[in-house]
PDB file of C-alpha atoms in Angstrom:
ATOM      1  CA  UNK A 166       0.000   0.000   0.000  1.00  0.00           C
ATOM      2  CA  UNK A 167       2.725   2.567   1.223  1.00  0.00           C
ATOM      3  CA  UNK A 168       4.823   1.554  -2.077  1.00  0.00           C
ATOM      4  CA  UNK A 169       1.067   2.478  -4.174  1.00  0.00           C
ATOM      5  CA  UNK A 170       1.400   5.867  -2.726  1.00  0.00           C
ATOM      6  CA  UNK A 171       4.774   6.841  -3.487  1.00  0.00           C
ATOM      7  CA  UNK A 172       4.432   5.732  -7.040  1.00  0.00           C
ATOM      8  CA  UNK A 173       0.889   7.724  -7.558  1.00  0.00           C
ATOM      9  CA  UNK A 174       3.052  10.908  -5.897  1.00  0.00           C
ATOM     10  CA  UNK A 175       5.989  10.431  -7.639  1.00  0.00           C
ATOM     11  CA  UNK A 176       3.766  10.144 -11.243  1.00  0.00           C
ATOM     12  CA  UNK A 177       1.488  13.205  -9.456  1.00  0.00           C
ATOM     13  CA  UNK A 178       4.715  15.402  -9.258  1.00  0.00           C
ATOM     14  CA  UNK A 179       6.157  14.217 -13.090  1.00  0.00           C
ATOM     15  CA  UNK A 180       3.167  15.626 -14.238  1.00  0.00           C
ATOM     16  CA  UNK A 181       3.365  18.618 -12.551  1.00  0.00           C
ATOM     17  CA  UNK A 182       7.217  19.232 -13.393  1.00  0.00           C
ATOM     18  CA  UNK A 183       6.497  18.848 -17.142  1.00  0.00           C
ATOM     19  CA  UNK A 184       7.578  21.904 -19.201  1.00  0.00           C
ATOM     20  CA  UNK A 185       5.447  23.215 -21.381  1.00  0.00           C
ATOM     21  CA  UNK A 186       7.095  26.447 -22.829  1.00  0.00           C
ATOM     22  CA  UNK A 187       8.972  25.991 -26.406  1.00  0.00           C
ATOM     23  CA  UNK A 188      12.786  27.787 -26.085  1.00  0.00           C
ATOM     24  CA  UNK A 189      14.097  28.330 -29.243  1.00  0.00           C
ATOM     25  CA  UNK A 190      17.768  28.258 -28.256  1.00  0.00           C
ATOM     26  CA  UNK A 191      18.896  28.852 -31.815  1.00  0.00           C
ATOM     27  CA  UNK A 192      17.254  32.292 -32.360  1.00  0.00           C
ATOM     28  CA  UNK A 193      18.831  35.109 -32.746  1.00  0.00           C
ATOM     29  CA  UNK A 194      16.146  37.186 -33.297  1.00  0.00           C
ATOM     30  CA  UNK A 195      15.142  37.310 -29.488  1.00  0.00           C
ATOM     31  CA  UNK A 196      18.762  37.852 -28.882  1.00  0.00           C
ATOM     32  CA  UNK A 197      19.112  41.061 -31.092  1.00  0.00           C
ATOM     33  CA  UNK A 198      15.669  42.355 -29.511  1.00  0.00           C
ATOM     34  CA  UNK A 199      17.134  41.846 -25.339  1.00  0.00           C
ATOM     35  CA  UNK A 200      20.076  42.981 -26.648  1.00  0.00           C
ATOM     36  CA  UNK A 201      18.544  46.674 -28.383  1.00  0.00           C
ATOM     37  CA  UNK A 202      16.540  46.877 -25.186  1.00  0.00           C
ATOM     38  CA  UNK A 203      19.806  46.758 -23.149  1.00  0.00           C
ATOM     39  CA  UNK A 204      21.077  49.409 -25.565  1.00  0.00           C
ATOM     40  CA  UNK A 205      18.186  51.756 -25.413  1.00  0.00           C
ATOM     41  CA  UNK A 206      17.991  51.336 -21.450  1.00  0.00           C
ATOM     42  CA  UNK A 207      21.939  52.639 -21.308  1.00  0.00           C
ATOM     43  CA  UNK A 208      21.470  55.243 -23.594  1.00  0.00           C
ATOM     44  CA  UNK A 209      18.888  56.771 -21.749  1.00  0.00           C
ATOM     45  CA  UNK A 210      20.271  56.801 -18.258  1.00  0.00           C
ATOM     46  CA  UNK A 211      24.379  57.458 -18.706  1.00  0.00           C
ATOM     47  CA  UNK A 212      24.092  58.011 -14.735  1.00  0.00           C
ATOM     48  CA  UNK A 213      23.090  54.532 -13.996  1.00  0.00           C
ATOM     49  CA  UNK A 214      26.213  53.006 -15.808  1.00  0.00           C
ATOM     50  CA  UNK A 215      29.021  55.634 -14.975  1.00  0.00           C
ATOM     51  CA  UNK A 216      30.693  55.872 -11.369  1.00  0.00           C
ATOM     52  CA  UNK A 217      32.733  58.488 -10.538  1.00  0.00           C
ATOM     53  CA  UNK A 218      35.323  58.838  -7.309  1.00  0.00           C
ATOM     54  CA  UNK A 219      38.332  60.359  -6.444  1.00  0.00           C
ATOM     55  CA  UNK A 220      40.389  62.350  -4.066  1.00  0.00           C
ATOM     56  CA  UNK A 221      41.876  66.011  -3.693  1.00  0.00           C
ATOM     57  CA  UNK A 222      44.869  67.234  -2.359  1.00  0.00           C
ATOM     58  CA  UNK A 223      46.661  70.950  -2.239  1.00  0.00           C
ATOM     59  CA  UNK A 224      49.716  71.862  -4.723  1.00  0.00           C
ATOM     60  CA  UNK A 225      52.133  74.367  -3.157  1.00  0.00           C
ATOM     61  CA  UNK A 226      50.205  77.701  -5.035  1.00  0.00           C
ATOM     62  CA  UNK A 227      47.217  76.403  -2.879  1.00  0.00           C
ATOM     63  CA  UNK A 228      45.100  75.038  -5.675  1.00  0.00           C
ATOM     64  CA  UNK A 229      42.826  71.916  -5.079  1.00  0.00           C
ATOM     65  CA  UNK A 230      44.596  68.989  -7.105  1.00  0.00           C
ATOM     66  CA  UNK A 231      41.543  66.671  -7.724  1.00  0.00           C
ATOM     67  CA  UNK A 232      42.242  63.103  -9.159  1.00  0.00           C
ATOM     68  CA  UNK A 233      39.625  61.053 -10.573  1.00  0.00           C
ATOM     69  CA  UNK A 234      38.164  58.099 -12.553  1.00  0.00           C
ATOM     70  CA  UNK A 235      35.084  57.175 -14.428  1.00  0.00           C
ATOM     71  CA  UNK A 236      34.083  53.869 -14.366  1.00  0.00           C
ATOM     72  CA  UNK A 237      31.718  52.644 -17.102  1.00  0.00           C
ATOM     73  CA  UNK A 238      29.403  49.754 -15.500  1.00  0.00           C
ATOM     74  CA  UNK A 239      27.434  49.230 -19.130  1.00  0.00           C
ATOM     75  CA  UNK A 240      27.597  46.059 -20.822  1.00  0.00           C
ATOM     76  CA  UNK A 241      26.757  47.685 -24.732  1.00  0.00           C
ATOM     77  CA  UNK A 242      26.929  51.377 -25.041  1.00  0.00           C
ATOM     78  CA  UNK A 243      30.617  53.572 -24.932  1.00  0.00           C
ATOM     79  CA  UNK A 244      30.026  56.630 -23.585  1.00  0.00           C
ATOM     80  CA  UNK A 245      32.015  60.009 -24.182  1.00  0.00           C
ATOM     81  CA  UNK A 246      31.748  63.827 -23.194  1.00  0.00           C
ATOM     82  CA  UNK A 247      30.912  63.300 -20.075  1.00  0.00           C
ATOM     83  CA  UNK A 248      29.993  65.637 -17.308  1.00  0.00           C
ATOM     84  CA  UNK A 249      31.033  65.353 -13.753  1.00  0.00           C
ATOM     85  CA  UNK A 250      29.681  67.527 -10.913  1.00  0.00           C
ATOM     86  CA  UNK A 251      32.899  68.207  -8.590  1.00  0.00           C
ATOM     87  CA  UNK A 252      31.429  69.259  -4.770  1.00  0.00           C
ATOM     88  CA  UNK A 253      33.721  70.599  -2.058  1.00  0.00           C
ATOM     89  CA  UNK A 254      32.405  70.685   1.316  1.00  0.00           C
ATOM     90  CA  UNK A 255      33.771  71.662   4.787  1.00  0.00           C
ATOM     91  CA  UNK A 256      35.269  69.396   7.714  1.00  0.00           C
ATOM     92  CA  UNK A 257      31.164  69.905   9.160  1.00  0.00           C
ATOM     93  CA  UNK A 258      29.933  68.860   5.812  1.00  0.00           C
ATOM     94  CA  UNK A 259      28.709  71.781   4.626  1.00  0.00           C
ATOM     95  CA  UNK A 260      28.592  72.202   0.711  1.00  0.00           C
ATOM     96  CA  UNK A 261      30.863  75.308  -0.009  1.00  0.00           C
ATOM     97  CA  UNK A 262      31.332  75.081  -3.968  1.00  0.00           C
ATOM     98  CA  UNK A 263      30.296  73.370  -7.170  1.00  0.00           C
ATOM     99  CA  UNK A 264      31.961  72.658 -10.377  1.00  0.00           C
ATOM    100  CA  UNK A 265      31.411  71.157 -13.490  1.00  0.00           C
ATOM    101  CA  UNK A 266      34.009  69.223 -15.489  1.00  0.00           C
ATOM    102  CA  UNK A 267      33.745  67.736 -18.735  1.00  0.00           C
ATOM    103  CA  UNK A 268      36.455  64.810 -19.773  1.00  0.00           C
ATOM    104  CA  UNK A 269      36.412  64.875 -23.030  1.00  0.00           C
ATOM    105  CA  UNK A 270      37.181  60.737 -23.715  1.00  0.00           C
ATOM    106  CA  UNK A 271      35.749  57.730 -24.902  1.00  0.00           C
ATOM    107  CA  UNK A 272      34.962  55.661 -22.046  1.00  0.00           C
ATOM    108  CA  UNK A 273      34.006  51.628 -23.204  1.00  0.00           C
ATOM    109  CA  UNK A 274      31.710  49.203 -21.541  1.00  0.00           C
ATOM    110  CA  UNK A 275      33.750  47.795 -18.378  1.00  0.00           C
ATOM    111  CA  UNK A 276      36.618  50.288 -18.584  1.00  0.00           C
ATOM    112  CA  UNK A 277      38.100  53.321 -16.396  1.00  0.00           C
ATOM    113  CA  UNK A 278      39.583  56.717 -17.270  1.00  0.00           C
ATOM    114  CA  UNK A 279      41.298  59.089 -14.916  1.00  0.00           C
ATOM    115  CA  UNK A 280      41.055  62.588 -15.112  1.00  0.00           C
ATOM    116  CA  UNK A 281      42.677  65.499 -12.903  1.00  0.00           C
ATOM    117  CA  UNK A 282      42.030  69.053 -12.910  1.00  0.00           C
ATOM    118  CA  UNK A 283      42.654  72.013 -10.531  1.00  0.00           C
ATOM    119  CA  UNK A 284      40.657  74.493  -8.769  1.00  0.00           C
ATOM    120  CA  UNK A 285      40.936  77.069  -6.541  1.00  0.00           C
ATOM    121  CA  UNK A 286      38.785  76.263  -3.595  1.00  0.00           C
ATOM    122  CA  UNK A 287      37.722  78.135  -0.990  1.00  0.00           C
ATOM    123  CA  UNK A 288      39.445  78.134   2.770  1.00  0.00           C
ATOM    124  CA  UNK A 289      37.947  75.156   5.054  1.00  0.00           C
ATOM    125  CA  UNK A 290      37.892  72.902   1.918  1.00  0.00           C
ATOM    126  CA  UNK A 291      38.205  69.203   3.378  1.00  0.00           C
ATOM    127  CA  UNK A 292      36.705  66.259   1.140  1.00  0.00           C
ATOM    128  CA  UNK A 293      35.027  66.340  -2.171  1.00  0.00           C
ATOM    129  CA  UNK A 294      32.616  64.205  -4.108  1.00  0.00           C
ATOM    130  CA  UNK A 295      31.831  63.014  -7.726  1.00  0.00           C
ATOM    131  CA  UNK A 296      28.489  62.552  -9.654  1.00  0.00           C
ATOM    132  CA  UNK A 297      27.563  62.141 -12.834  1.00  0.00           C
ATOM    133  CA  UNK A 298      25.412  64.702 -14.309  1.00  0.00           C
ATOM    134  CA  UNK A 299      25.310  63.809 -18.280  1.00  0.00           C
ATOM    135  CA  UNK A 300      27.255  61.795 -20.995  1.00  0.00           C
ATOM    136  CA  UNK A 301      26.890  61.332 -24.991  1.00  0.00           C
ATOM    137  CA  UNK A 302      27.092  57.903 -26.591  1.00  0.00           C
TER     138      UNK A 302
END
């Protein structure tokens, strides 16, 4: 009886388990479509894909020496001319001047550029962060 019961359940469960969506493996028409979608998706949101970090340190005339990278996280689209807002806050935190950089390089899918530029900031200056605020493609 207990042997009955396992071998309706198992045959229960095979049924249940069957697959009844059709892959077609060998087209590469679903491919192309995923991978335009992927495409479109990076084109229209440059901010999603590209990091940007860095650090800033003081040259002898007292400029701000900022070093940087840009990291592009996209698996399709290259991006280039892109825009980086540069803020400069205080030791307290408080935001004490923005600047916009453009580095003016191609930047491909899963790659990093560094850039550096200098600034005159003003006094109290102590950290600085990156964002992205536009790129072209």
């Amino acid at each position: 009886m207990k042997n009955m019961f396992f071998i309706v359940l198992s045959l229960v469960i095979l049924a249940a388990c069957e697959n009844k969506t059709d892959y077609d493996v060998s087209s590469s028409k679903n491919y192309e479509e995923s991978k335009m979608s992927l495409e479109q998706i990076e084109q229209k949101s440059p901010s999603k894909f590209l990091v940007a970090n860095g650090e800033r340190k003081n040259n002898i005339l007292g400029q701000s020496v900022v070093k940087g990278q840009i990291k592009n996280k996209a698996k399709i689209v290259s991006y280039k001319d892109i825009t980086v807002k540069i803020s400069f806050y205080s030791k307290t935190g408080t935001l004490l001047e923005e600047d916009r950089e453009t580095i003016y390089e191609n930047v491909a899918p899963g790659t990093t550029k560094k850039f550096k530029s200098k600034y005159f900031t003003p006094k109290g200056t102590d950290s600085v962060s990156f964002s992205i605020v536009g790129a072209k493609f």
